[in-house]
Short mmCIF file of C-alpha atoms in Angstrom, two decimals:
data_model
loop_
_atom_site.label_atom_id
_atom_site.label_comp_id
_atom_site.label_asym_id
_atom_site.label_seq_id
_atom_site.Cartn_x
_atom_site.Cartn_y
_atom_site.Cartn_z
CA UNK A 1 0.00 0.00 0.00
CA UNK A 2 3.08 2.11 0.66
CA UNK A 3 4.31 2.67 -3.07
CA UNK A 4 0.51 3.39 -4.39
CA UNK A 5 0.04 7.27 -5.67
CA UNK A 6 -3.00 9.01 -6.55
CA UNK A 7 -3.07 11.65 -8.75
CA UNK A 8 -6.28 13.91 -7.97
CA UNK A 9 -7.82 16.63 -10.45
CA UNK A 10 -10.35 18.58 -9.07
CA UNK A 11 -12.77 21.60 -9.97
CA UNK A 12 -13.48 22.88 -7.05
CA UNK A 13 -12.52 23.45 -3.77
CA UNK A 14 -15.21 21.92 -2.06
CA UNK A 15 -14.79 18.74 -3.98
CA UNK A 16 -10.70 18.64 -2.71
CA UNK A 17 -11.50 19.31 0.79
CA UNK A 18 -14.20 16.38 1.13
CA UNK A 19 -11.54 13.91 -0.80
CA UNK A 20 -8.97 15.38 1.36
CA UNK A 21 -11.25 14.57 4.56
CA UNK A 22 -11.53 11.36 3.73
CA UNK A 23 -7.88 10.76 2.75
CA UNK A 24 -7.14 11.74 5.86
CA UNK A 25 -9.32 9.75 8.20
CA UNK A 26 -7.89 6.55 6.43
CA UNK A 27 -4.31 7.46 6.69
CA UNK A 28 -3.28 7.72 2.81
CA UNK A 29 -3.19 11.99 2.69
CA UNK A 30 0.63 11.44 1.66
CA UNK A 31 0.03 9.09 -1.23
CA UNK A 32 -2.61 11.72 -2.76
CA UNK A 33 -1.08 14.32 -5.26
CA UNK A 34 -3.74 17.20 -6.29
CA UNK A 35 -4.36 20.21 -8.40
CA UNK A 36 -6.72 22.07 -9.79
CA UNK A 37 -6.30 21.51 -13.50
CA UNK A 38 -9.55 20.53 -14.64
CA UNK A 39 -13.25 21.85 -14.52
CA UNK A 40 -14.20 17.94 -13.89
CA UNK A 41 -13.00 15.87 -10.54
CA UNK A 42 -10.80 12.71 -11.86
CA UNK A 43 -8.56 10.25 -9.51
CA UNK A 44 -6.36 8.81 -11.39
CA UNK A 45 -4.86 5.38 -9.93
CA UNK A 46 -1.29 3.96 -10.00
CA UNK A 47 -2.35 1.54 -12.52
CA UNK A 48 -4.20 4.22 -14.97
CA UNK A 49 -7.47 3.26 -13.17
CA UNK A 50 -9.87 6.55 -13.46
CA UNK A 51 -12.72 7.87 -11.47
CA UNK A 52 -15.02 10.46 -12.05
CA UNK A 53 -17.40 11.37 -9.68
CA UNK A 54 -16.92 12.31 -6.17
CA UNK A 55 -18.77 9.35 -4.33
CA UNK A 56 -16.94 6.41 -6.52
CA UNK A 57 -13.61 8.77 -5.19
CA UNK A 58 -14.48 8.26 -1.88
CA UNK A 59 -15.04 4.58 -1.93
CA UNK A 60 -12.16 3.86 -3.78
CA UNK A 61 -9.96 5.38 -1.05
CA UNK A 62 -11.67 4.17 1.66
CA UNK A 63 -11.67 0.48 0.36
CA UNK A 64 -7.72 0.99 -0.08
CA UNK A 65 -7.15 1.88 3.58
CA UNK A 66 -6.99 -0.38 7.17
CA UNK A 67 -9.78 1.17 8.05
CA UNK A 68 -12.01 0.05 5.38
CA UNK A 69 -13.98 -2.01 6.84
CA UNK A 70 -14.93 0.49 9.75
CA UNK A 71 -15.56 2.96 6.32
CA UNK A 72 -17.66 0.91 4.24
CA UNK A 73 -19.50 -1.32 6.57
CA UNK A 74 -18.73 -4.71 8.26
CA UNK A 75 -21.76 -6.05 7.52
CA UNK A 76 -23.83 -6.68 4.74
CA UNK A 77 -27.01 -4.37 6.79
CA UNK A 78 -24.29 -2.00 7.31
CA UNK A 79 -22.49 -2.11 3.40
CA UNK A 80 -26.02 -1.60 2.33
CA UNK A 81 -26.99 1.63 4.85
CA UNK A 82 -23.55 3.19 3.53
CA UNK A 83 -25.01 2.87 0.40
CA UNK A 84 -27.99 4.20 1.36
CA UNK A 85 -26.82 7.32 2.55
CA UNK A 86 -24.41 8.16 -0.57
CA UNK A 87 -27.84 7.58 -3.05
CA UNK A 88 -28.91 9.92 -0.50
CA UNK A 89 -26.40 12.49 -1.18
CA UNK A 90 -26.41 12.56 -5.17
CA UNK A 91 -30.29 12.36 -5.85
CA UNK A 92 -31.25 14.35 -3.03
CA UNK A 93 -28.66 17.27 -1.42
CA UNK A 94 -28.75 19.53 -4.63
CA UNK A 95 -29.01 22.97 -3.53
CA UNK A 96 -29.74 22.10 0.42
CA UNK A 97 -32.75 23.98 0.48
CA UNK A 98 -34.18 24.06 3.86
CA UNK A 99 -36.80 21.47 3.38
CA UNK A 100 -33.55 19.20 2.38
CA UNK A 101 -31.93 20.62 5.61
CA UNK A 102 -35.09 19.35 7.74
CA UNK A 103 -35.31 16.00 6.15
CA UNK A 104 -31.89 14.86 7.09
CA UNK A 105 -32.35 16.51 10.46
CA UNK A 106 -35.59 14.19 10.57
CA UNK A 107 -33.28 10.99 9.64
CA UNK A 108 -30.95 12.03 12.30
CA UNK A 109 -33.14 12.12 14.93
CA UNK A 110 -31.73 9.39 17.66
CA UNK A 111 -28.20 9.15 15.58
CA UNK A 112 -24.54 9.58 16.40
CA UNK A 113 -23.20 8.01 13.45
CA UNK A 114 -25.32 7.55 10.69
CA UNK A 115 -24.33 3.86 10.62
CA UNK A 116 -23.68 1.45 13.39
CA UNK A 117 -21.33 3.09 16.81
CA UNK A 118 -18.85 4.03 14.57
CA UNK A 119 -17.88 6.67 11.87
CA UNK A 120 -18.56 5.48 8.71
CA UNK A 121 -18.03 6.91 4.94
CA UNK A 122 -21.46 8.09 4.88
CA UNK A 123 -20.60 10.41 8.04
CA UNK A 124 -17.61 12.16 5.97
CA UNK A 125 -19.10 12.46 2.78
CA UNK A 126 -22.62 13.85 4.67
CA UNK A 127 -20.52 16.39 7.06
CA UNK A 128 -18.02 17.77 3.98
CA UNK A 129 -21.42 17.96 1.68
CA UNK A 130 -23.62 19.91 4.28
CA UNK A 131 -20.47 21.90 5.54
CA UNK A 132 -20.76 25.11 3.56
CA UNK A 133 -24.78 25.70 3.91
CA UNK A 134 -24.35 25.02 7.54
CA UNK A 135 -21.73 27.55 8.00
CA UNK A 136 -23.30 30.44 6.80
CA UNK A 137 -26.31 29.68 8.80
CA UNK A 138 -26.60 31.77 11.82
CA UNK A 139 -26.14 29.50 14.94
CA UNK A 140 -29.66 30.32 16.79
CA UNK A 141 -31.29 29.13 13.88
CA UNK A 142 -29.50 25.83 13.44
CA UNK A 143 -30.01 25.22 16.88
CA UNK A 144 -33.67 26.18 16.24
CA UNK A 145 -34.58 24.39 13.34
CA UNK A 146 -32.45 21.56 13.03
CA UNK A 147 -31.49 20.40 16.70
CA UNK A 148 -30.13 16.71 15.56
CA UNK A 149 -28.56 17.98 12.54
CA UNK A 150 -26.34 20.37 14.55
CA UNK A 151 -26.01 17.89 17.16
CA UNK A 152 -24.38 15.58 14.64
CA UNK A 153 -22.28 17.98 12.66
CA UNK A 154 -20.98 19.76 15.82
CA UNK A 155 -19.53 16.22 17.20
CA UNK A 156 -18.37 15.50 13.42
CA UNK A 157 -16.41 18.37 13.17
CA UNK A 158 -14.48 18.25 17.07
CA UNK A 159 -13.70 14.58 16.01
CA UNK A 160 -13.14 13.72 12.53
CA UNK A 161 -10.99 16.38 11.18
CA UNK A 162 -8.12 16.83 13.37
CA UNK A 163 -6.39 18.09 10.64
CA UNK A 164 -8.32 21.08 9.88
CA UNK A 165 -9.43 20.84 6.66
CA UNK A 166 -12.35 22.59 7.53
CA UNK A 167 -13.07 25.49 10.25
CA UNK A 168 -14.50 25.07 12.83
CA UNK A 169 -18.52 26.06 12.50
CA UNK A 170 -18.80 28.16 15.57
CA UNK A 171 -22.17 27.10 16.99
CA UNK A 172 -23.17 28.80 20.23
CA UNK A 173 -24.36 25.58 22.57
CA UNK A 174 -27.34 25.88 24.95
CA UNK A 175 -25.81 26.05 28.64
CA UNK A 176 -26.47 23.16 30.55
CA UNK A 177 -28.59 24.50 33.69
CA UNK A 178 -28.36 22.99 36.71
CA UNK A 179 -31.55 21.84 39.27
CA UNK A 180 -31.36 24.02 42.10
CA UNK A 181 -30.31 22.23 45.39
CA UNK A 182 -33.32 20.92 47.76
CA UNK A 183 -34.01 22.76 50.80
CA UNK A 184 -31.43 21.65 53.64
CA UNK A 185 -33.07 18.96 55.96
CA UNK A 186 -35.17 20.01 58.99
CA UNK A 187 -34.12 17.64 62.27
CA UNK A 188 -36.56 15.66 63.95
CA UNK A 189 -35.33 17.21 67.43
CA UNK A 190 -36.06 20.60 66.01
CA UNK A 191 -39.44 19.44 65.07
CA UNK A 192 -40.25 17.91 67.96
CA UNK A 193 -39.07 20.55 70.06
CA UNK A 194 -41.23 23.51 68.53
CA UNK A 195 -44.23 21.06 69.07
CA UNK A 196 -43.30 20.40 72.42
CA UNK A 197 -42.69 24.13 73.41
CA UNK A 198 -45.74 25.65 72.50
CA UNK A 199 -48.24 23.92 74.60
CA UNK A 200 -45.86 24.59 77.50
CA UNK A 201 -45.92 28.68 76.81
CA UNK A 202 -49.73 28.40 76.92
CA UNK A 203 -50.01 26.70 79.79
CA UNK A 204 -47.81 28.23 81.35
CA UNK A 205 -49.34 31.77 80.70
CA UNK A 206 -52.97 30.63 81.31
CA UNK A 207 -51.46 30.06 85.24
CA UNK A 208 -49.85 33.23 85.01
CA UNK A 209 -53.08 35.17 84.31
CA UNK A 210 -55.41 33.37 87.21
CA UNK A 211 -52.69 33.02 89.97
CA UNK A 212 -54.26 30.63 92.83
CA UNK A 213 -53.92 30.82 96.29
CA UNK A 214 -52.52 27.50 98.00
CA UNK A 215 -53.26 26.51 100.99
CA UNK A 216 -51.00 24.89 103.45
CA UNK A 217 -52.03 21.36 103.01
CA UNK A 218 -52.06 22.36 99.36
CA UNK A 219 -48.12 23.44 99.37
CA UNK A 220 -46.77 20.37 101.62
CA UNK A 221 -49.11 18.19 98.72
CA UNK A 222 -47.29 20.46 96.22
CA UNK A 223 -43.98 20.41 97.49
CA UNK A 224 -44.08 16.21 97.68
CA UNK A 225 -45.30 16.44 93.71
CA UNK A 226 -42.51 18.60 92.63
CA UNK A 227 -40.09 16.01 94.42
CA UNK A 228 -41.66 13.23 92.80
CA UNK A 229 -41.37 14.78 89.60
CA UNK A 230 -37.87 16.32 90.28
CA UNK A 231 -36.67 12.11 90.65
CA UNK A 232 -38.59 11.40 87.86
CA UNK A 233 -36.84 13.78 85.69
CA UNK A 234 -33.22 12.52 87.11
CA UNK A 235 -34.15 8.94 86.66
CA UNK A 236 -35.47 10.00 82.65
CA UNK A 237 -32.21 11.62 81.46
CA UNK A 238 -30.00 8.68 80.95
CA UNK A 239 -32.71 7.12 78.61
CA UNK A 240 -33.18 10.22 76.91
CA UNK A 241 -29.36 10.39 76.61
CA UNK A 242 -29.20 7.14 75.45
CA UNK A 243 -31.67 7.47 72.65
CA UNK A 244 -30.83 10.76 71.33
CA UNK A 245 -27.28 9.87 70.83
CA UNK A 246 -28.76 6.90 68.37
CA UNK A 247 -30.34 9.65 66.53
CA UNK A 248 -34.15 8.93 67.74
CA UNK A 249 -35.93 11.63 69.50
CA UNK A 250 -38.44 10.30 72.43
CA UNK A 251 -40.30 12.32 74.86
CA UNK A 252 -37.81 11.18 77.74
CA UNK A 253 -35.94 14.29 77.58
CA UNK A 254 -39.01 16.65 78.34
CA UNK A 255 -39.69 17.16 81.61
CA UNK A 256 -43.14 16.66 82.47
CA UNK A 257 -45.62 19.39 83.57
CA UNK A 258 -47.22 18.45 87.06
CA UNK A 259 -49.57 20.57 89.81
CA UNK A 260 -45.62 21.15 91.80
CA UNK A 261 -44.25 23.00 88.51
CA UNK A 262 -47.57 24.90 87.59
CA UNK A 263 -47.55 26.29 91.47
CA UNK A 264 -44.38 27.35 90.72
CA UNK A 265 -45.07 29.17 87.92
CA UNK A 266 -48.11 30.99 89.48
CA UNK A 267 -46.64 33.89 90.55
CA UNK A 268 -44.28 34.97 87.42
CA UNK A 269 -42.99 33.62 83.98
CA UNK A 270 -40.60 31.17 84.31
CA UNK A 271 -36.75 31.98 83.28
CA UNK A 272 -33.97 29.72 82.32
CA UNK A 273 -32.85 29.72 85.63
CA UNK A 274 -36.26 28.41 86.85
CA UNK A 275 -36.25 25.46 84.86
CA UNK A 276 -31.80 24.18 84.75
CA UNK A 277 -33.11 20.80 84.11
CA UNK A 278 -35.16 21.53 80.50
CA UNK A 279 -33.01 23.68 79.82
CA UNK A 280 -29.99 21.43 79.82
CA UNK A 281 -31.59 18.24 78.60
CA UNK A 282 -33.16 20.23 75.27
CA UNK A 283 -29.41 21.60 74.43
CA UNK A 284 -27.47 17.94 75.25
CA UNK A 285 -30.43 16.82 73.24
CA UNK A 286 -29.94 19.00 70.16
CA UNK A 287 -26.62 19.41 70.32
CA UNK A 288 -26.68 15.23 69.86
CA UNK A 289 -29.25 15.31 67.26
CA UNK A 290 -27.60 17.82 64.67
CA UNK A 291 -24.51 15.56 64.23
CA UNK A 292 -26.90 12.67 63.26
CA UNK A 293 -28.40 14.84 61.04
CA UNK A 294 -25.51 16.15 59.40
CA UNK A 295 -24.54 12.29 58.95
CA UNK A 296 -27.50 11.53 57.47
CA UNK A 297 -27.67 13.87 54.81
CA UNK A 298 -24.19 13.32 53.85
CA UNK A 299 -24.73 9.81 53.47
CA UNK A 300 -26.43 10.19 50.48
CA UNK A 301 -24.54 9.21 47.46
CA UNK A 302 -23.28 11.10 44.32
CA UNK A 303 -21.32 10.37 40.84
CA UNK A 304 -18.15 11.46 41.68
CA UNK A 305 -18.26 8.56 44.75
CA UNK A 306 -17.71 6.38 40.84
CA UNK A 307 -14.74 6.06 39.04
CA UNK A 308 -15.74 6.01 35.14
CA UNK A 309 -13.20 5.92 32.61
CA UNK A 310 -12.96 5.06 28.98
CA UNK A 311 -11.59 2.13 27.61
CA UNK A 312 -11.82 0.19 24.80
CA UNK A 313 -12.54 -3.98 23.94
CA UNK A 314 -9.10 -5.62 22.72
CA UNK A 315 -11.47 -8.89 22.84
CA UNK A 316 -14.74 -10.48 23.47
CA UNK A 317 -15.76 -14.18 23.67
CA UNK A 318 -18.77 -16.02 24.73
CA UNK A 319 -18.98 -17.06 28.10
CA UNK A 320 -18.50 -20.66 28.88
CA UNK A 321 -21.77 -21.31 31.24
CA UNK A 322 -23.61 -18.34 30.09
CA UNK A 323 -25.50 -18.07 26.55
CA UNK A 324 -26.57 -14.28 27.75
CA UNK A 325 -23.38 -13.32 28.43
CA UNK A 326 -20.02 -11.81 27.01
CA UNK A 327 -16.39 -11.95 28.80
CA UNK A 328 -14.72 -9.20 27.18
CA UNK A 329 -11.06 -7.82 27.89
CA UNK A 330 -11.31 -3.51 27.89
CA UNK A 331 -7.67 -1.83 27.67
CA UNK A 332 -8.14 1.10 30.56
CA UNK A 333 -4.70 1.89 29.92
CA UNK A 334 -2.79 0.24 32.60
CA UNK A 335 -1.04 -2.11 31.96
CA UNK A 336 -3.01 -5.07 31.09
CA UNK A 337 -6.33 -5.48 29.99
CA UNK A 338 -9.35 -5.59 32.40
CA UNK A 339 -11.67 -8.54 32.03
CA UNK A 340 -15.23 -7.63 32.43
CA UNK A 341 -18.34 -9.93 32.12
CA UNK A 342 -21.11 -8.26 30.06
CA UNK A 343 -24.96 -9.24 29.63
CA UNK A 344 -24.89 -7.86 25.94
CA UNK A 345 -24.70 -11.58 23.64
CA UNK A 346 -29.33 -10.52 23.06
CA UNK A 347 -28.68 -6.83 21.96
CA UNK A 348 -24.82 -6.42 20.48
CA UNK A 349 -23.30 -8.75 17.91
CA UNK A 350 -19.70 -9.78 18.33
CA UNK A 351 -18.59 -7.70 15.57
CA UNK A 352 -20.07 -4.73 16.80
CA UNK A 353 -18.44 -5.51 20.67
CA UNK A 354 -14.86 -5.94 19.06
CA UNK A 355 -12.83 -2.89 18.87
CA UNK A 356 -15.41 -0.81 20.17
CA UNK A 357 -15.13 2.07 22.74
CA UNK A 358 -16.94 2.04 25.77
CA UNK A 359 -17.26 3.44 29.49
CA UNK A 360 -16.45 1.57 32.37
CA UNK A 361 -17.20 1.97 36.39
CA UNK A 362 -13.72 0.45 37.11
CA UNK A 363 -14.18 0.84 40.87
CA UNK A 364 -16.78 -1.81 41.51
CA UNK A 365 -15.85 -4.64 43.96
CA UNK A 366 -14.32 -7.68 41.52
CA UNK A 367 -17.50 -10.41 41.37
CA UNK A 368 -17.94 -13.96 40.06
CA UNK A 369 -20.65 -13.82 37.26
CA UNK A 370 -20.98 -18.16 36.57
CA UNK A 371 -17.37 -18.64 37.73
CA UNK A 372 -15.62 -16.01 36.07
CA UNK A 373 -14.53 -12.78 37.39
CA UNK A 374 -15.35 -9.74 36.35
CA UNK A 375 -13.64 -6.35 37.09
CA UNK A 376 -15.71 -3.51 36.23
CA UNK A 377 -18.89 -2.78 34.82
CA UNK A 378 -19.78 -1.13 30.79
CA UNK A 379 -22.19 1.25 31.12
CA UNK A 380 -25.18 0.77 28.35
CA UNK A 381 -28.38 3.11 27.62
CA UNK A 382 -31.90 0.88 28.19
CA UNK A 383 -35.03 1.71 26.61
CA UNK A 384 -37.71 1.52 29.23
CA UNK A 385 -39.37 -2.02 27.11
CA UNK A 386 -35.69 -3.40 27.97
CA UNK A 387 -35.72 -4.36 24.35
CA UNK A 388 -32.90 -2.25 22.84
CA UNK A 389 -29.83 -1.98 24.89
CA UNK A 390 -26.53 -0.50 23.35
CA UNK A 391 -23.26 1.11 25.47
CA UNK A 392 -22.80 4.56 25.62
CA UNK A 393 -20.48 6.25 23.25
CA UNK A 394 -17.33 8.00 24.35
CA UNK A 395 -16.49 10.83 21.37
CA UNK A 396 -13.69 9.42 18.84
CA UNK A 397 -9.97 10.22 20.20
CA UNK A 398 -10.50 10.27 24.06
CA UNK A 399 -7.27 8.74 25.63
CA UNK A 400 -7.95 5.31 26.86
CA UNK A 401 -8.38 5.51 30.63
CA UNK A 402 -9.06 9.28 30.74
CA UNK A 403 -11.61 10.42 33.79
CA UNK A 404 -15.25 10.93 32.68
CA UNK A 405 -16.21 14.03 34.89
CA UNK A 406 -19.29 15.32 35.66
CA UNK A 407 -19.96 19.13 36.55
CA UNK A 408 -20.10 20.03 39.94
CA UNK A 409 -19.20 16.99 41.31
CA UNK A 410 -15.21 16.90 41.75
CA UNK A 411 -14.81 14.87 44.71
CA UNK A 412 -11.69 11.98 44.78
CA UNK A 413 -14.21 8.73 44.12
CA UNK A 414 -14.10 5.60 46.43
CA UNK A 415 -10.99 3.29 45.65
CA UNK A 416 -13.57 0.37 45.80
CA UNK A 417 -16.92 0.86 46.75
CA UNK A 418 -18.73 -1.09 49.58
CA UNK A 419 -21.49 -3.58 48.15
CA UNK A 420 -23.10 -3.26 51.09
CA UNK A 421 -23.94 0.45 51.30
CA UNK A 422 -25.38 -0.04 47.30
CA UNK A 423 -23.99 3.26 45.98
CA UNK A 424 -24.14 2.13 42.76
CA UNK A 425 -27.86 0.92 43.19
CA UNK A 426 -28.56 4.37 44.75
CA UNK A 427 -26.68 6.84 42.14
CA UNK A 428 -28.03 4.66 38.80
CA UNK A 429 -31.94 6.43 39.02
CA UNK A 430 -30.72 9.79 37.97
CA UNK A 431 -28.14 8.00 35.13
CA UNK A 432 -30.15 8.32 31.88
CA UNK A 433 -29.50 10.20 28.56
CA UNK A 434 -31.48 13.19 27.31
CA UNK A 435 -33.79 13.96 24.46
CA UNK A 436 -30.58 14.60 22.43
CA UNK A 437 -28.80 11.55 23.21
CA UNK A 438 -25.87 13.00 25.54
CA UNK A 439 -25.58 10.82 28.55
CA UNK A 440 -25.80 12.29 31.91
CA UNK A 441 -25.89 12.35 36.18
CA UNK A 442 -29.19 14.64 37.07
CA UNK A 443 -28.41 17.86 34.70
CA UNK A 444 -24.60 17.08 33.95
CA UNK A 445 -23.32 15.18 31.04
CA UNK A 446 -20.37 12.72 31.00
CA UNK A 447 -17.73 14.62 29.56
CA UNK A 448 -14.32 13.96 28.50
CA UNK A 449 -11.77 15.98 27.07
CA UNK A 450 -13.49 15.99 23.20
CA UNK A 451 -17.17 16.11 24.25
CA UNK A 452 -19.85 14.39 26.06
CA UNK A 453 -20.39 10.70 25.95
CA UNK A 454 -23.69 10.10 23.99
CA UNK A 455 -26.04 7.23 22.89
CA UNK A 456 -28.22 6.18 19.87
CA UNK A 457 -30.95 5.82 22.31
CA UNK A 458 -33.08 8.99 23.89
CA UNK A 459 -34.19 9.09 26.77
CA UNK A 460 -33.13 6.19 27.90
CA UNK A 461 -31.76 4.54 31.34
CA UNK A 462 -28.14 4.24 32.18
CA UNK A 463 -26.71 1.18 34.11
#
């Protein structure tokens, strides 16, 4: 393949910089020699093979490349959809009027590539075709009128023309906003202490209002109450100590009203000095209860407690005592391979596992699945029937192993989480992709250093 030269005439500019794109993207740019000598495009081969029309051009370097089967399809479904889109291209995208515009954004709709996970010669030749009527379209009105078309094209361009053969369609992107944060937890000792308080204040004024005069049988009865209800109180706190300390609020801690303390009160409103022992047991109560609290509400689990990276499948193979399942070995870029054990065999072919990027929870405790270990998790978009499942998408040249982060959540993650405590189980609710495809925690998106992670799938759950 080394000593085979291409000579390239071409009429126009846009014509070069589509053959050019795809040159590129299969490695051969050096062994293509062009110049604008002719009002017709013509690739001539080494062997005095011509070609005349931009398409056939295409093909023929594609099918010359390593990456040819990736280009062209490595299937005969997916040979075919190539084909597909490229009739697409010459008998419909003359002109690009904006009904033409709105019908590929319609066929776009739920698409990364346009076939299979992977770029494919009908993504080139579709981005270098559309290229110059989406660039002088202002970018509120692509965003307005063709959402999946610009969703496309943006991710095309920041991933399959490193080069810069074409610049970059500046495209303003709608800000991601976030949900504002729930309102901070009220304690249960808070609660139960404005309940508790405000029966107290009215009795306590009622007596104020009608004092009553004892008599002296009445005091020495009084006096006896108040130290019954004095021991009663002493004998109380360690229980209520006890329980508040396990987080549970009981009544235990209250002293209780009797005839002794509402004689007391008769005269004048009581003060803090008048009452030490409520007083003291309310604070050591809440000053018990607000650490539980605290602990509480931090116990609750978030993204960045997950270590997701991106890796990619070296190999897959069926598993011996499984039909349902794949053992697959993901390079995470240390050094060897990870083997991970994959319920995938019902929803993606061999083929279409082999070679193929994905993103991986890589701090999950190691588990036997049928006898064989696995060592991570891929995460893979769900339809809610269960019926078409697919892994996410990492963007095209994201270093293996790289850090999927997540907005607002830039915490160290756990170096192997506890099975036990179910964070996983906990954080995978709010994992699901939006309307547009882009996978995400709650409002952020998975994003690595050349975009967000995305999925053929809307809408969708994420596990």
């Amino acid at each position: 393949m080394s000593g085979r030269a291409y000579q390239l005439a071409y009429g126009t500019q846009e014509d070069h910089r589509g053959i050019l794109l795809v040159a590129t993207y299969c490695g051969i740019q050096d062994q293509l020699h062009a110049n604008q000598a002719s009002k017709d495009i013509q690739l001539t081969t080494s062997d005095g093979q011509q070609l005349s029309t931009f398409t056939s051009i295409c093909r023929y370097l594609s099918s010359q490349s390593s990456k040819s089967q990736q280009l062209l399809g490595a299937t005969p479904l997916d040979r075919a959809t190539v084909q597909d889109w490229l009739s697409f291209r010459n008998i419909e995208l003359h002109g690009l009027s904006e009904a033409q515009l709105l019908k590929v954004d319609q066929r776009l709709q739920c698409k990364v590539y346009l076939v299979g996970h992977s770029v494919s010669l009908a993504d080139l030749v579709l981005f270098a075709t559309l290229y110059r009527a989406l660039a002088n379209i202002p970018s509120a009105q692509i965003i307005d009128r063709y959402p999946s078309l610009f969703r496309w094209f943006d991710f095309l361009q920041h991933t399959v023309d490193p080069a810069g053969h074409y610049k970059r369609v500046d495209v303003r992107k709608p800000k991601f906003q976030r949900a504002p944060a729930p309102p901070a937890p009220v304690a249960k000792a808070e609660k139960a202490k404005a309940a508790d308080a405000q029966p107290t204040t009215s009795s306590t004024s009622n007596t104020t209002a009608q004092p009553v005069k004892e008599s002296k049988g009445a005091k020495a009865k009084s006096t006896s109450a108040a130290a019954g209800s004095t021991k009663e109180r002493v004998d109380a706190e360690p229980a209520a100590t006890t329980t508040a300390a396990s987080g549970h609020v009981t009544d235990a801690a209250t002293p209780v009203e009797t005839p002794a303390n509402a004689s007391k009160t008769a005269g004048a409103a009581p003060s803090e000095a008048t009452l030490p022992k409520q007083d003291g047991a309310s604070k050591q109560q809440k000053g018990k209860e607000a650490p539980a609290a605290a602990k509480k509400a931090g116990d609750d689990p978030t993204i960045d407690m997950l270590d997701i990276r991106i890796g990619q499948i070296v190999s897959v193979k069926q598993h011996p005592n499984a039909d349902s399942l794949y053992v697959e070995e993901v390079d995470l870029g240390e050094d060897k391979p990870r083997q991970i054990v994959s319920g995938l065999v019902k929803f993606v072919s061999v083929e279409q596992m082999q070679n193929r990027r994905v993103v991986v929870v890589t701090n999950l405790k190691p588990a036997k699945m049928r006898d064989v270990m696995s060592y991570g998790m891929v995460l893979c978009a769900s339809n809610d029937a269960h019926d078409q499942v697919e892994p996410i998408l990492p963007p095209e040249g994201v270093p293996l192993g790289e850090k999927v982060s997540f907005e607002g959540y830039e915490a160290e993650p756990e170096a192997q989480l506890n099975p036990k405590k179910k964070i996983f189980e906990k954080i995978s609710p709010d994992l699901k992709t939006g309307a547009d495809g882009t996978a995400q925690y709650k409002s952020a998106p998975f994003m690595t250093s050349k975009g967000p992670v995305i999925s053929t799938l809307s809408n969708a759950s994420v596990k």
